[in-house]
Tab-separated table of C-alpha atoms and ligand atoms in Angstrom:
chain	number	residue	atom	x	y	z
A	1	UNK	CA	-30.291	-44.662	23.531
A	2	UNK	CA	-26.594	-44.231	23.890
A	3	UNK	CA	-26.158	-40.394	24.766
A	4	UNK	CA	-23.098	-38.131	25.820
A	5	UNK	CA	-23.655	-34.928	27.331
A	6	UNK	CA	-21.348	-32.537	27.191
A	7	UNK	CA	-20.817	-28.776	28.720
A	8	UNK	CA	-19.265	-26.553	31.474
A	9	UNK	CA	-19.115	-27.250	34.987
A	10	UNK	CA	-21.956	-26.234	36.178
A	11	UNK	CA	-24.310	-26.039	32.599
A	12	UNK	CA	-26.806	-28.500	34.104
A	13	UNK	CA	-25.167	-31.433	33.008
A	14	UNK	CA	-26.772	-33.703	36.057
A	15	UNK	CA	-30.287	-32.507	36.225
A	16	UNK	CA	-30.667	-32.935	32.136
A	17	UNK	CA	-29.058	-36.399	32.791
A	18	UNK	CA	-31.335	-37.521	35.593
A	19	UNK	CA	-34.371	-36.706	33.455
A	20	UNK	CA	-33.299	-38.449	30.840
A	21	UNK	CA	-32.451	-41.295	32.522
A	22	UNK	CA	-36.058	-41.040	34.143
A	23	UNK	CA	-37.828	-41.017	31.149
A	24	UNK	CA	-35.773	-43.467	29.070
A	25	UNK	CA	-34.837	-45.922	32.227
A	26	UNK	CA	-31.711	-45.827	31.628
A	27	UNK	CA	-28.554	-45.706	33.583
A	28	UNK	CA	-26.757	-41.982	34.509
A	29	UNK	CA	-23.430	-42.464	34.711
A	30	UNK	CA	-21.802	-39.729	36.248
A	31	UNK	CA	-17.979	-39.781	36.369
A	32	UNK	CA	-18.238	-37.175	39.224
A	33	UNK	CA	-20.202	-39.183	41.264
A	34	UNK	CA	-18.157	-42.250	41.126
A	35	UNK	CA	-15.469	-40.062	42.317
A	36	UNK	CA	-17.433	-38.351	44.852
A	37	UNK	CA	-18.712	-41.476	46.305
A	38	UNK	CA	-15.063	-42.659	46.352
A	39	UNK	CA	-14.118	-39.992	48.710
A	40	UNK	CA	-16.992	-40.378	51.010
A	41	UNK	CA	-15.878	-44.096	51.216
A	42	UNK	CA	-11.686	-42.944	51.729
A	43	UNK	CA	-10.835	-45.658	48.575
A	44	UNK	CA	-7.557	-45.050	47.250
A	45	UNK	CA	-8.819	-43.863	43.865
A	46	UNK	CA	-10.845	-41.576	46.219
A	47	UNK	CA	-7.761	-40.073	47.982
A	48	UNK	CA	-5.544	-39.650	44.203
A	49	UNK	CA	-8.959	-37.916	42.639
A	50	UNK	CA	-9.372	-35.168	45.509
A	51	UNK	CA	-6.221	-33.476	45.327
A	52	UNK	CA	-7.832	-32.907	41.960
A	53	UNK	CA	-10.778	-31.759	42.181
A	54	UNK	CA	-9.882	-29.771	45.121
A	55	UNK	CA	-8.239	-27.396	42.768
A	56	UNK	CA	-10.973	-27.518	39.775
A	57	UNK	CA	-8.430	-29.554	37.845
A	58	UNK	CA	-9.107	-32.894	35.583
A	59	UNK	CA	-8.320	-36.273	37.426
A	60	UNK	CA	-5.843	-37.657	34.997
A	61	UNK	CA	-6.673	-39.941	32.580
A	62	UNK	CA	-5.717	-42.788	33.162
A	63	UNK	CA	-7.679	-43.105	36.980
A	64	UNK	CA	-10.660	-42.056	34.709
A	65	UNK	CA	-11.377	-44.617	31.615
A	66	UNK	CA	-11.102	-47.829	33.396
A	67	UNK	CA	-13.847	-46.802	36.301
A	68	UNK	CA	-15.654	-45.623	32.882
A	69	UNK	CA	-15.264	-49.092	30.836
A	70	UNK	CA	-16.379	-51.508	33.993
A	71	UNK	CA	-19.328	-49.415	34.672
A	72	UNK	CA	-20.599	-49.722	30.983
A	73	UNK	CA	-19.527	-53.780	30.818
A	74	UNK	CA	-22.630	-53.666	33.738
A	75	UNK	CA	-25.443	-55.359	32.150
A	76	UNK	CA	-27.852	-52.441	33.190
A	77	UNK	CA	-26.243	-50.342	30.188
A	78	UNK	CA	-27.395	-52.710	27.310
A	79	UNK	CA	-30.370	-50.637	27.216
A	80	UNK	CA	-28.566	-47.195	26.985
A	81	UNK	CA	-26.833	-44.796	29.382
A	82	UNK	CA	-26.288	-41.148	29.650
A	83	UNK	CA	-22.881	-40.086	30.489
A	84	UNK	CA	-22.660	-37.006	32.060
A	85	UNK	CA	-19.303	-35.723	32.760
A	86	UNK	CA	-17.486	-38.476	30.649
A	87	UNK	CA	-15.523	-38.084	28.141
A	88	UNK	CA	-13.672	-34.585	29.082
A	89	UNK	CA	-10.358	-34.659	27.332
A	90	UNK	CA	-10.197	-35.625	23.551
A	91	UNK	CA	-8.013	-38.967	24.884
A	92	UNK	CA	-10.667	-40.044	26.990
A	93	UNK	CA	-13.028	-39.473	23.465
A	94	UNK	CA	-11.053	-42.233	21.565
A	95	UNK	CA	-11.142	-44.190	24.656
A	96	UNK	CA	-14.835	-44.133	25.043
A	97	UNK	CA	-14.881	-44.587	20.949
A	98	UNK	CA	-12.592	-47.861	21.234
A	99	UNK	CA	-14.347	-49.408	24.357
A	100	UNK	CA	-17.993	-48.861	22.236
A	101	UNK	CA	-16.117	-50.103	19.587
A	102	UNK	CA	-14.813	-53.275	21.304
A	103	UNK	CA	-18.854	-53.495	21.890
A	104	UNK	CA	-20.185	-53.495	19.072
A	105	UNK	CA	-21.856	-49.963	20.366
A	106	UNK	CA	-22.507	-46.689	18.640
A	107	UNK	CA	-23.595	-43.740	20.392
A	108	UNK	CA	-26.882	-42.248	19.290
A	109	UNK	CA	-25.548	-38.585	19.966
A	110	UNK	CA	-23.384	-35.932	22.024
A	111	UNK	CA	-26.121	-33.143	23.659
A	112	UNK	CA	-24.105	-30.398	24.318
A	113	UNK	CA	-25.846	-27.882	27.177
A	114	UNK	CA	-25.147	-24.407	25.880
A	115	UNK	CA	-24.633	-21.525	28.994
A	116	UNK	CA	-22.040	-19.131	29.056
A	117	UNK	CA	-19.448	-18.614	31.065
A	118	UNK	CA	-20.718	-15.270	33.648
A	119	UNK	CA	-24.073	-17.233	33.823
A	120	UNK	CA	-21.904	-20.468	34.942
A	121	UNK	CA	-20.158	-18.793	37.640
A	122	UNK	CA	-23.636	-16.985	38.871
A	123	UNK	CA	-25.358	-21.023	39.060
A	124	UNK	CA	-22.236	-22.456	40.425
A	125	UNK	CA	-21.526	-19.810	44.091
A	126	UNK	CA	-25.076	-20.748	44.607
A	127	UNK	CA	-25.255	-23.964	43.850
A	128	UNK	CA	-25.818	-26.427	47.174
A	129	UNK	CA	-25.508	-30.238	47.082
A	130	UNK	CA	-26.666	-32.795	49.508
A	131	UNK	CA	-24.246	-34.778	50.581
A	132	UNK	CA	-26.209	-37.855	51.211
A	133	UNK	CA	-28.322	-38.222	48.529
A	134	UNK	CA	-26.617	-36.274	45.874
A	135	UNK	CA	-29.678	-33.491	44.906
A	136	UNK	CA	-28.780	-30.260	43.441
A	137	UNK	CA	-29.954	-27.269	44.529
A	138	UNK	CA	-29.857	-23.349	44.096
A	139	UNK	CA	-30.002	-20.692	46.384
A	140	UNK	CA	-32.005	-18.709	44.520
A	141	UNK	CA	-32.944	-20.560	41.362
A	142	UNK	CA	-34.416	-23.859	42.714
A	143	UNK	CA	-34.036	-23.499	46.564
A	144	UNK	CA	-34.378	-26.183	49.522
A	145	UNK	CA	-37.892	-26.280	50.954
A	146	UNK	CA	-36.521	-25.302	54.192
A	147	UNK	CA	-33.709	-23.657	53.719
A	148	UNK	CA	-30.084	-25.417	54.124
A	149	UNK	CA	-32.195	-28.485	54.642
A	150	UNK	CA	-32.343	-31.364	51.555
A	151	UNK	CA	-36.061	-31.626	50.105
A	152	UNK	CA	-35.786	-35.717	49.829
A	153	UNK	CA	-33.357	-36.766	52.867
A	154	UNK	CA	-33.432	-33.991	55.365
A	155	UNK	CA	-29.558	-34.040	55.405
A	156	UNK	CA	-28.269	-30.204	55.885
A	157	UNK	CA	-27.138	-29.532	51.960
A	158	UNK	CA	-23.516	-27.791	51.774
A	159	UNK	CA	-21.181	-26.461	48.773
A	160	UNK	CA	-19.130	-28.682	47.119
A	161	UNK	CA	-15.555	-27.654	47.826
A	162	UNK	CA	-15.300	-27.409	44.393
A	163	UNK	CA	-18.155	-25.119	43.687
A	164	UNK	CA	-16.210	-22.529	45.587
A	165	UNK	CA	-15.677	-18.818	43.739
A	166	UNK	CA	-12.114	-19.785	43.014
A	167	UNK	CA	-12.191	-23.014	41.788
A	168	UNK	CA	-15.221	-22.553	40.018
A	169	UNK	CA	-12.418	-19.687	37.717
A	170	UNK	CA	-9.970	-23.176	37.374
A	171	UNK	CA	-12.863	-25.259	36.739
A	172	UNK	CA	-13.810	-23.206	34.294
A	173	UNK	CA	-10.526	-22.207	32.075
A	174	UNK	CA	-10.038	-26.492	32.828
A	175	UNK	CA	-13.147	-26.907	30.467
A	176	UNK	CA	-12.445	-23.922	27.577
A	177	UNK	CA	-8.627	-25.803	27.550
A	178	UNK	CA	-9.267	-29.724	27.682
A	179	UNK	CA	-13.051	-30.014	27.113
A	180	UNK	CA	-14.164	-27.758	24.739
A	181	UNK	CA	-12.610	-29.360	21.976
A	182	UNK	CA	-14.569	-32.460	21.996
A	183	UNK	CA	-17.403	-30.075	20.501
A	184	UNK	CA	-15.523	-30.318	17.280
A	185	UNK	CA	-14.338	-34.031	17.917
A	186	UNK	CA	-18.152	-34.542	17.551
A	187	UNK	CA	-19.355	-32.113	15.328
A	188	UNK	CA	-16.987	-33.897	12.437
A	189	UNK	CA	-18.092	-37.359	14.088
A	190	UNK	CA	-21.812	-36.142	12.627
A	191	UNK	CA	-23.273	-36.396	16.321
A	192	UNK	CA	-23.013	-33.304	17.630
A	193	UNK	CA	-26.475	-31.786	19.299
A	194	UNK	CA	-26.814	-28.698	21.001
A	195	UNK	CA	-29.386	-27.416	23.637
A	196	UNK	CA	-29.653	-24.121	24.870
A	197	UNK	CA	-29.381	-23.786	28.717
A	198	UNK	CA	-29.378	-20.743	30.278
A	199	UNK	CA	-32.815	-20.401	31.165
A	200	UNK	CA	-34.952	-22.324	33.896
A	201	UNK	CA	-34.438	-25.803	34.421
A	202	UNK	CA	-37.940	-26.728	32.597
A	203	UNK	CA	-37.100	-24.714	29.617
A	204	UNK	CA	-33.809	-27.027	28.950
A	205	UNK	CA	-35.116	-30.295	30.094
A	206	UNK	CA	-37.519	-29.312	26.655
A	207	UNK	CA	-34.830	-28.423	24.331
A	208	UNK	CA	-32.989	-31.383	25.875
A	209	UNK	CA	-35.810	-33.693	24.825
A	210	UNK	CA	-36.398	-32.096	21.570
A	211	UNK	CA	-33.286	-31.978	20.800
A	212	UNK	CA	-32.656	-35.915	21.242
A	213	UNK	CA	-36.354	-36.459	19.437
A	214	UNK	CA	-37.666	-37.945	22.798
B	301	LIG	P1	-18.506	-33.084	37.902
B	301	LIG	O1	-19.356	-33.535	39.025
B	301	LIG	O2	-18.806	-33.807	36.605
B	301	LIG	O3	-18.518	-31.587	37.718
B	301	LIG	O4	-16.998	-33.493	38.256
B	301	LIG	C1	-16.345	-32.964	39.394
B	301	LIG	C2	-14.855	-33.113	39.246
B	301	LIG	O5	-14.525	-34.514	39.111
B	301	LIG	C3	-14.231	-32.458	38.013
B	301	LIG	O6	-13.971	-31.089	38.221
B	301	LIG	C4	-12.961	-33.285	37.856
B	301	LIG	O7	-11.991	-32.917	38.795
B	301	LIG	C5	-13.440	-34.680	38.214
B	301	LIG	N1	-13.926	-35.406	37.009
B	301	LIG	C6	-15.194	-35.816	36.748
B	301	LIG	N2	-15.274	-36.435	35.560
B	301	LIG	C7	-14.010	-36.424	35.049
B	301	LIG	C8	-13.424	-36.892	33.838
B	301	LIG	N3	-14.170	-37.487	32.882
B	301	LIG	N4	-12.089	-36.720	33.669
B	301	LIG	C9	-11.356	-36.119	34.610
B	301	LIG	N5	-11.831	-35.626	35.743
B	301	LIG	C10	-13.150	-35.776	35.989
């Protein structure tokens, strides 16, 4: 299956995405990520998308749809792929429309993850990410074993600079301005699937799977 999931910062986006890829063995293709892992490795496309994210803003465009189109000319996508995070602007949409259409691809559906916006901001000060291995984790909601420490790696967790109280606001208004409209992009495109998320992570990864009919 071809899916796009789509929601706030902070809706669950990357859990819901790793269990799907889990269960359909399929790639997750996180845009995030790629940046992430481009700042942990100082790349130049790591340096331009920090002074970005720093601030809870979009990296542009343009820096985004190419590292988008290479990762799904990788063989390991001819199965599927979940993109998580991608598309966020209605230009990158059309991108991601013409590069499935250059393809031959159709996407099976767009999952939106349904939370609103005071219980994003609760998940998001408490949220806690490795920074080795890239789990997610919640202070209160889905805590480390031992606490600060990462359940799988050991590696003290931290907060993402950008899951900081006032970015989290920026991130936030960044996704009701640029992001939100793609709900309606793919409403009309007759693909548009919605899951509820607010409640515990095993509630949603149901409705996620329902939803898609898996
Ligand atoms: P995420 O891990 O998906 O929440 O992404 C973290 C940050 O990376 C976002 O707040 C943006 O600054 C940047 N980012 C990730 N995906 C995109 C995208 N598709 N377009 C623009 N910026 C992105």
């Amino acid at each position: 299956m071809k899916i796009v999931l789509l929601g706030a910062p902070g809706a669950g986006k990357g859990t819901q995405a790793k269990n799907i890829s889990e269960r359909l063995s399929i790639p997750h293709i996180s845009t995030g990520d790629i940046f992430r892992a481009n700042i942990k490795g100082n790349t130049p496309l790591g340096l331009k998308a920090k002074e970005y994210m720093d601030k809870g803003q979009l990296v542009p465009d343009e820096l985004t749809v190419e590292i988008v189109k290479d990762r799904l000319a990788n063989p390991d996508c001819e199965k599927g792929f979940v993109l998580d995070g991608f598309p966020r602007t209605i230009p990158q949409a059309e991108y991601l429309d013409s590069v499935l259409g250059e393809m031959s691809i159709e996407l099976d559906a767009t999952l939106l993850i349904s939370v609103k916006d005071e219980d994003i901001i609760e998940r998001m000060s408490g949220r806690r990410t490795c920074p080795n291995c890239g789990a997610s984790y919640h202070v209160a909601f889905n805590p480390t074993k031992v606490e600060g420490i990462c359940d799988i790696c050991k590696t003290p967790v931290i907060q993402r600079a950008d899951d900081a109280a006032e970015t989290v606001l920026n991130r936030l208004e960044t996704y009701h301005k640029q992001t939100q409209p793609l709900i309606s992009y793919y409403e009309k495109a007759g693909k548009l699937k919605t899951a509820e998320g607010a409640d515990a992570v095993e509630e949603t990864t149901s409705r996620v799977f329902e939803a898609l009919g898996l």
